Amino acid sequence: MVAKLTAAERSAALASLPGWEAVDGRDAIRRKVKFADFNAAWGFMTRVALLADKQDHHPEWSNVYNRVEILLTTHDCDGLSQRDVKLAQAIDRILTESGN
Amino acid sequence: MVAKLTAAERSAALASLPGWEAVDGRDAIRRKVKFADFNAAWGFMTRVALLADKQDHHPEWSNVYNRVEILLTTHDCDGLSQRDVKLAQAIDRILTESGN
């Protein structure tokens, strides 16, 4: 069973992930990203998809043309866990590498 | 400029696309699909992504693990057009081919 972050761990995680915001009404974090076009958005999503599947931890996400919205939470503990922090950090690295 | 479907064309389109439903409050159609797992869901989305980009007509869609929700509408005419019908038909063919 994966452990839910404590209040202190949650605050520290959010402070360390400036691109992410808390989600109203859910113990989750969200990042919205805008790309040049669909091609760029899909390329990003594909990298995240492979990574998420390897980590066996999948985002709740949506895409409209060049915009992608990603929500992370851990269903197993009904809230944020270290798995979300790890995936968020990896997503941030992909975004940095691709100039976002 | 792409033309918005007339009321009669809209009814005929929905009748010909039984997997799709009208969306409350928007001139759009939606289909929800459930797959065996993320791998299957992502494989489907990838096929749709290539197709949509080729047609230069992109869905508004979301994914949560093995579930995909697709909404089609045409921003250029602020409602349903033949482009949505064409993409919906192609999506249905992909689903049939993959046993859904």
mmCIF file of C-alpha atoms in Angstrom:
data_model
loop_
_atom_site.group_PDB
_atom_site.id
_atom_site.type_symbol
_atom_site.label_atom_id
_atom_site.label_comp_id
_atom_site.label_asym_id
_atom_site.label_seq_id
_atom_site.Cartn_x
_atom_site.Cartn_y
_atom_site.Cartn_z
ATOM 1 C CA MET A 1 0.000 0.000 0.000
ATOM 2 C CA VAL A 2 1.397 3.369 -0.992
ATOM 3 C CA ALA A 3 1.370 6.026 1.728
ATOM 4 C CA LYS A 4 -0.459 9.321 1.384
ATOM 5 C CA LEU A 5 1.797 12.355 1.851
ATOM 6 C CA THR A 6 1.560 14.035 5.240
ATOM 7 C CA ALA A 7 0.517 17.698 5.311
ATOM 8 C CA ALA A 8 4.162 18.730 5.665
ATOM 9 C CA GLU A 9 5.300 16.474 2.830
ATOM 10 C CA ARG A 10 2.473 17.800 0.645
ATOM 11 C CA SER A 11 3.505 21.424 1.252
ATOM 12 C CA ALA A 12 7.140 20.611 0.553
ATOM 13 C CA ALA A 13 6.196 18.759 -2.658
ATOM 14 C CA LEU A 14 4.105 21.660 -3.946
ATOM 15 C CA ALA A 15 6.865 24.142 -3.093
ATOM 16 C CA SER A 16 9.364 22.017 -5.047
ATOM 17 C CA LEU A 17 7.083 21.797 -8.113
ATOM 18 C CA PRO A 18 6.389 25.420 -9.086
ATOM 19 C CA GLY A 19 4.671 24.474 -12.366
ATOM 20 C CA TRP A 20 2.022 22.512 -10.475
ATOM 21 C CA GLU A 21 -0.973 23.725 -8.504
ATOM 22 C CA ALA A 22 -3.229 22.136 -5.912
ATOM 23 C CA VAL A 23 -6.673 21.106 -7.187
ATOM 24 C CA ASP A 24 -9.810 22.421 -5.491
ATOM 25 C CA GLY A 25 -11.808 19.661 -3.870
ATOM 26 C CA ARG A 26 -9.333 16.856 -4.575
ATOM 27 C CA ASP A 27 -6.053 15.772 -3.056
ATOM 28 C CA ALA A 28 -4.278 16.125 -6.401
ATOM 29 C CA ILE A 29 -1.912 18.373 -8.340
ATOM 30 C CA ARG A 30 -2.411 19.784 -11.824
ATOM 31 C CA ARG A 31 -0.244 21.298 -14.531
ATOM 32 C CA LYS A 32 -1.485 22.978 -17.703
ATOM 33 C CA VAL A 33 0.870 23.268 -20.665
ATOM 34 C CA LYS A 34 0.476 24.960 -24.023
ATOM 35 C CA PHE A 35 2.529 23.865 -27.048
ATOM 36 C CA ALA A 36 3.100 25.282 -30.525
ATOM 37 C CA ASP A 37 0.629 22.886 -32.133
ATOM 38 C CA PHE A 38 -0.938 19.433 -31.888
ATOM 39 C CA ASN A 39 2.225 17.744 -33.131
ATOM 40 C CA ALA A 40 4.230 19.169 -30.226
ATOM 41 C CA ALA A 41 1.479 18.419 -27.693
ATOM 42 C CA TRP A 42 1.174 14.829 -28.892
ATOM 43 C CA GLY A 43 4.933 14.308 -28.864
ATOM 44 C CA PHE A 44 5.009 15.414 -25.245
ATOM 45 C CA MET A 45 2.042 13.207 -24.311
ATOM 46 C CA THR A 46 3.688 10.212 -25.936
ATOM 47 C CA ARG A 47 6.835 10.670 -23.881
ATOM 48 C CA VAL A 48 4.754 10.983 -20.709
ATOM 49 C CA ALA A 49 2.645 7.936 -21.657
ATOM 50 C CA LEU A 50 5.702 5.684 -21.959
ATOM 51 C CA LEU A 51 7.152 7.006 -18.725
ATOM 52 C CA ALA A 52 3.867 6.702 -16.821
ATOM 53 C CA ASP A 53 3.332 3.147 -17.999
ATOM 54 C CA LYS A 54 6.881 2.218 -16.974
ATOM 55 C CA GLN A 55 6.242 3.695 -13.516
ATOM 56 C CA ASP A 56 2.828 1.986 -13.493
ATOM 57 C CA HIS A 57 1.382 5.313 -12.408
ATOM 58 C CA HIS A 58 -0.928 7.033 -14.881
ATOM 59 C CA PRO A 59 -2.132 10.616 -15.119
ATOM 60 C CA GLU A 60 -5.688 11.840 -15.576
ATOM 61 C CA TRP A 61 -5.220 14.111 -18.547
ATOM 62 C CA SER A 62 -6.915 15.912 -21.374
ATOM 63 C CA ASN A 63 -5.841 17.440 -24.646
ATOM 64 C CA VAL A 64 -7.406 20.073 -26.860
ATOM 65 C CA TYR A 65 -5.234 20.767 -29.918
ATOM 66 C CA ASN A 66 -2.059 22.370 -28.488
ATOM 67 C CA ARG A 67 -3.127 22.336 -24.849
ATOM 68 C CA VAL A 68 -2.568 19.544 -22.339
ATOM 69 C CA GLU A 69 -3.862 19.426 -18.781
ATOM 70 C CA ILE A 70 -2.406 16.807 -16.443
ATOM 71 C CA LEU A 71 -3.800 15.839 -13.060
ATOM 72 C CA LEU A 72 -1.880 13.555 -10.733
ATOM 73 C CA THR A 73 -3.247 11.690 -7.757
ATOM 74 C CA THR A 74 -2.868 8.171 -6.386
ATOM 75 C CA HIS A 75 -6.047 6.104 -6.403
ATOM 76 C CA ASP A 76 -4.501 3.450 -4.116
ATOM 77 C CA CYS A 77 -4.273 5.921 -1.222
ATOM 78 C CA ASP A 78 -7.012 8.306 -2.392
ATOM 79 C CA GLY A 79 -4.650 11.276 -2.422
ATOM 80 C CA LEU A 80 -1.177 12.525 -3.235
ATOM 81 C CA SER A 81 1.732 10.151 -2.760
ATOM 82 C CA GLN A 82 5.414 10.048 -3.560
ATOM 83 C CA ARG A 83 4.449 8.406 -6.880
ATOM 84 C CA ASP A 84 2.832 11.669 -7.980
ATOM 85 C CA VAL A 85 5.864 13.695 -6.980
ATOM 86 C CA LYS A 86 8.155 11.333 -8.905
ATOM 87 C CA LEU A 87 5.984 11.471 -12.039
ATOM 88 C CA ALA A 88 5.587 15.260 -11.804
ATOM 89 C CA GLN A 89 9.370 15.668 -11.575
ATOM 90 C CA ALA A 90 9.848 13.446 -14.633
ATOM 91 C CA ILE A 91 7.191 15.403 -16.579
ATOM 92 C CA ASP A 92 8.952 18.648 -15.645
ATOM 93 C CA ARG A 93 12.247 17.270 -16.963
ATOM 94 C CA ILE A 94 10.600 16.381 -20.291
ATOM 95 C CA LEU A 95 9.146 19.881 -20.512
ATOM 96 C CA THR A 96 12.502 21.482 -19.763
ATOM 97 C CA GLU A 97 14.250 19.304 -22.346
ATOM 98 C CA SER A 98 11.698 20.296 -24.967
ATOM 99 C CA GLY A 99 12.042 23.990 -24.189
ATOM 100 C CA ASN A 100 8.764 24.456 -22.301
ATOM 101 C CA MET B 1 -15.494 28.290 -43.943
ATOM 102 C CA VAL B 2 -16.916 24.945 -42.916
ATOM 103 C CA ALA B 3 -20.718 24.763 -42.685
ATOM 104 C CA LYS B 4 -22.550 23.851 -39.501
ATOM 105 C CA LEU B 5 -24.892 20.874 -39.904
ATOM 106 C CA THR B 6 -28.558 21.738 -40.277
ATOM 107 C CA ALA B 7 -30.966 20.320 -37.687
ATOM 108 C CA ALA B 8 -31.948 17.540 -40.102
ATOM 109 C CA GLU B 9 -28.322 16.710 -40.934
ATOM 110 C CA ARG B 10 -27.479 16.685 -37.220
ATOM 111 C CA SER B 11 -30.285 14.214 -36.446
ATOM 112 C CA ALA B 12 -29.259 11.986 -39.347
ATOM 113 C CA ALA B 13 -25.621 12.073 -38.237
ATOM 114 C CA LEU B 14 -26.457 11.091 -34.655
ATOM 115 C CA ALA B 15 -28.738 8.313 -35.883
ATOM 116 C CA SER B 16 -25.912 6.952 -38.049
ATOM 117 C CA LEU B 17 -23.403 7.031 -35.151
ATOM 118 C CA PRO B 18 -24.981 4.887 -32.414
ATOM 119 C CA GLY B 19 -21.845 4.913 -30.236
ATOM 120 C CA TRP B 20 -22.013 8.697 -29.958
ATOM 121 C CA GLU B 21 -24.269 10.910 -27.873
ATOM 122 C CA ALA B 22 -25.201 14.580 -28.002
ATOM 123 C CA VAL B 23 -23.532 16.760 -25.360
ATOM 124 C CA ASP B 24 -25.638 18.871 -22.989
ATOM 125 C CA GLY B 25 -25.094 22.574 -23.510
ATOM 126 C CA ARG B 26 -22.760 22.245 -26.517
ATOM 127 C CA ASP B 27 -23.262 21.496 -30.185
ATOM 128 C CA ALA B 28 -20.956 18.495 -29.992
ATOM 129 C CA ILE B 29 -20.932 14.697 -29.875
ATOM 130 C CA ARG B 30 -19.193 12.475 -27.366
ATOM 131 C CA ARG B 31 -18.109 8.857 -27.174
ATOM 132 C CA LYS B 32 -16.754 7.104 -24.086
ATOM 133 C CA VAL B 33 -14.692 3.947 -24.533
ATOM 134 C CA LYS B 34 -13.208 1.542 -22.008
ATOM 135 C CA PHE B 35 -10.215 -0.638 -22.886
ATOM 136 C CA ALA B 36 -8.474 -3.557 -21.192
ATOM 137 C CA ASP B 37 -5.684 -1.371 -19.833
ATOM 138 C CA PHE B 38 -3.620 1.771 -20.459
ATOM 139 C CA ASN B 39 -1.608 0.087 -23.207
ATOM 140 C CA ALA B 40 -4.776 -0.592 -25.215
ATOM 141 C CA ALA B 41 -6.200 2.866 -24.535
ATOM 142 C CA TRP B 42 -2.985 4.573 -25.595
ATOM 143 C CA GLY B 43 -2.692 2.455 -28.738
ATOM 144 C CA PHE B 44 -6.180 3.562 -29.729
ATOM 145 C CA MET B 45 -5.442 7.212 -28.943
ATOM 146 C CA THR B 46 -2.278 7.085 -31.013
ATOM 147 C CA ARG B 47 -4.180 5.811 -34.046
ATOM 148 C CA VAL B 48 -6.784 8.547 -33.594
ATOM 149 C CA ALA B 49 -4.077 11.199 -33.124
ATOM 150 C CA LEU B 50 -2.421 10.399 -36.450
ATOM 151 C CA LEU B 51 -5.749 10.304 -38.220
ATOM 152 C CA ALA B 52 -6.997 13.538 -36.646
ATOM 153 C CA ASP B 53 -3.790 15.356 -37.514
ATOM 154 C CA LYS B 54 -4.017 14.131 -41.113
ATOM 155 C CA GLN B 55 -7.604 15.383 -41.314
ATOM 156 C CA ASP B 56 -6.490 18.603 -39.547
ATOM 157 C CA HIS B 57 -9.443 18.143 -37.238
ATOM 158 C CA HIS B 58 -8.634 17.411 -33.601
ATOM 159 C CA PRO B 59 -10.752 15.986 -30.795
ATOM 160 C CA GLU B 60 -11.154 17.337 -27.290
ATOM 161 C CA TRP B 61 -10.349 14.247 -25.308
ATOM 162 C CA SER B 62 -9.340 12.893 -21.957
ATOM 163 C CA ASN B 63 -7.830 9.672 -20.671
ATOM 164 C CA VAL B 64 -7.821 8.060 -17.258
ATOM 165 C CA TYR B 65 -5.957 4.726 -17.314
ATOM 166 C CA ASN B 66 -8.103 2.466 -19.536
ATOM 167 C CA ARG B 67 -10.854 4.986 -20.231
ATOM 168 C CA VAL B 68 -10.978 7.499 -23.082
ATOM 169 C CA GLU B 69 -13.616 10.163 -23.597
ATOM 170 C CA ILE B 70 -13.723 11.908 -26.974
ATOM 171 C CA LEU B 71 -15.687 15.043 -27.771
ATOM 172 C CA LEU B 72 -16.012 16.292 -31.327
ATOM 173 C CA THR B 73 -17.076 19.741 -32.429
ATOM 174 C CA THR B 74 -15.854 22.209 -35.043
ATOM 175 C CA HIS B 75 -14.479 25.451 -33.643
ATOM 176 C CA ASP B 76 -14.529 27.125 -37.078
ATOM 177 C CA CYS B 77 -18.336 26.991 -37.214
ATOM 178 C CA ASP B 78 -18.948 26.800 -33.458
ATOM 179 C CA GLY B 79 -20.861 23.535 -33.747
ATOM 180 C CA LEU B 80 -21.075 20.180 -35.459
ATOM 181 C CA SER B 81 -19.932 19.918 -39.059
ATOM 182 C CA GLN B 82 -19.293 17.190 -41.597
ATOM 183 C CA ARG B 83 -15.702 17.126 -40.310
ATOM 184 C CA ASP B 84 -16.942 15.729 -36.991
ATOM 185 C CA VAL B 85 -19.055 13.084 -38.731
ATOM 186 C CA LYS B 86 -16.070 12.029 -40.854
ATOM 187 C CA LEU B 87 -13.738 11.795 -37.841
ATOM 188 C CA ALA B 88 -16.364 9.962 -35.750
ATOM 189 C CA GLN B 89 -16.830 7.396 -38.540
ATOM 190 C CA ALA B 90 -13.074 6.863 -38.749
ATOM 191 C CA ILE B 91 -12.820 6.468 -34.960
ATOM 192 C CA ASP B 92 -15.631 3.913 -35.055
ATOM 193 C CA ARG B 93 -13.752 1.953 -37.732
ATOM 194 C CA ILE B 94 -10.641 1.866 -35.551
ATOM 195 C CA LEU B 95 -12.704 0.658 -32.591
ATOM 196 C CA THR B 96 -14.337 -2.070 -34.672
ATOM 197 C CA GLU B 97 -10.980 -3.197 -36.031
ATOM 198 C CA SER B 98 -9.576 -3.436 -32.522
ATOM 199 C CA GLY B 99 -12.549 -5.416 -31.255
ATOM 200 C CA ASN B 100 -14.301 -2.669 -29.286
#
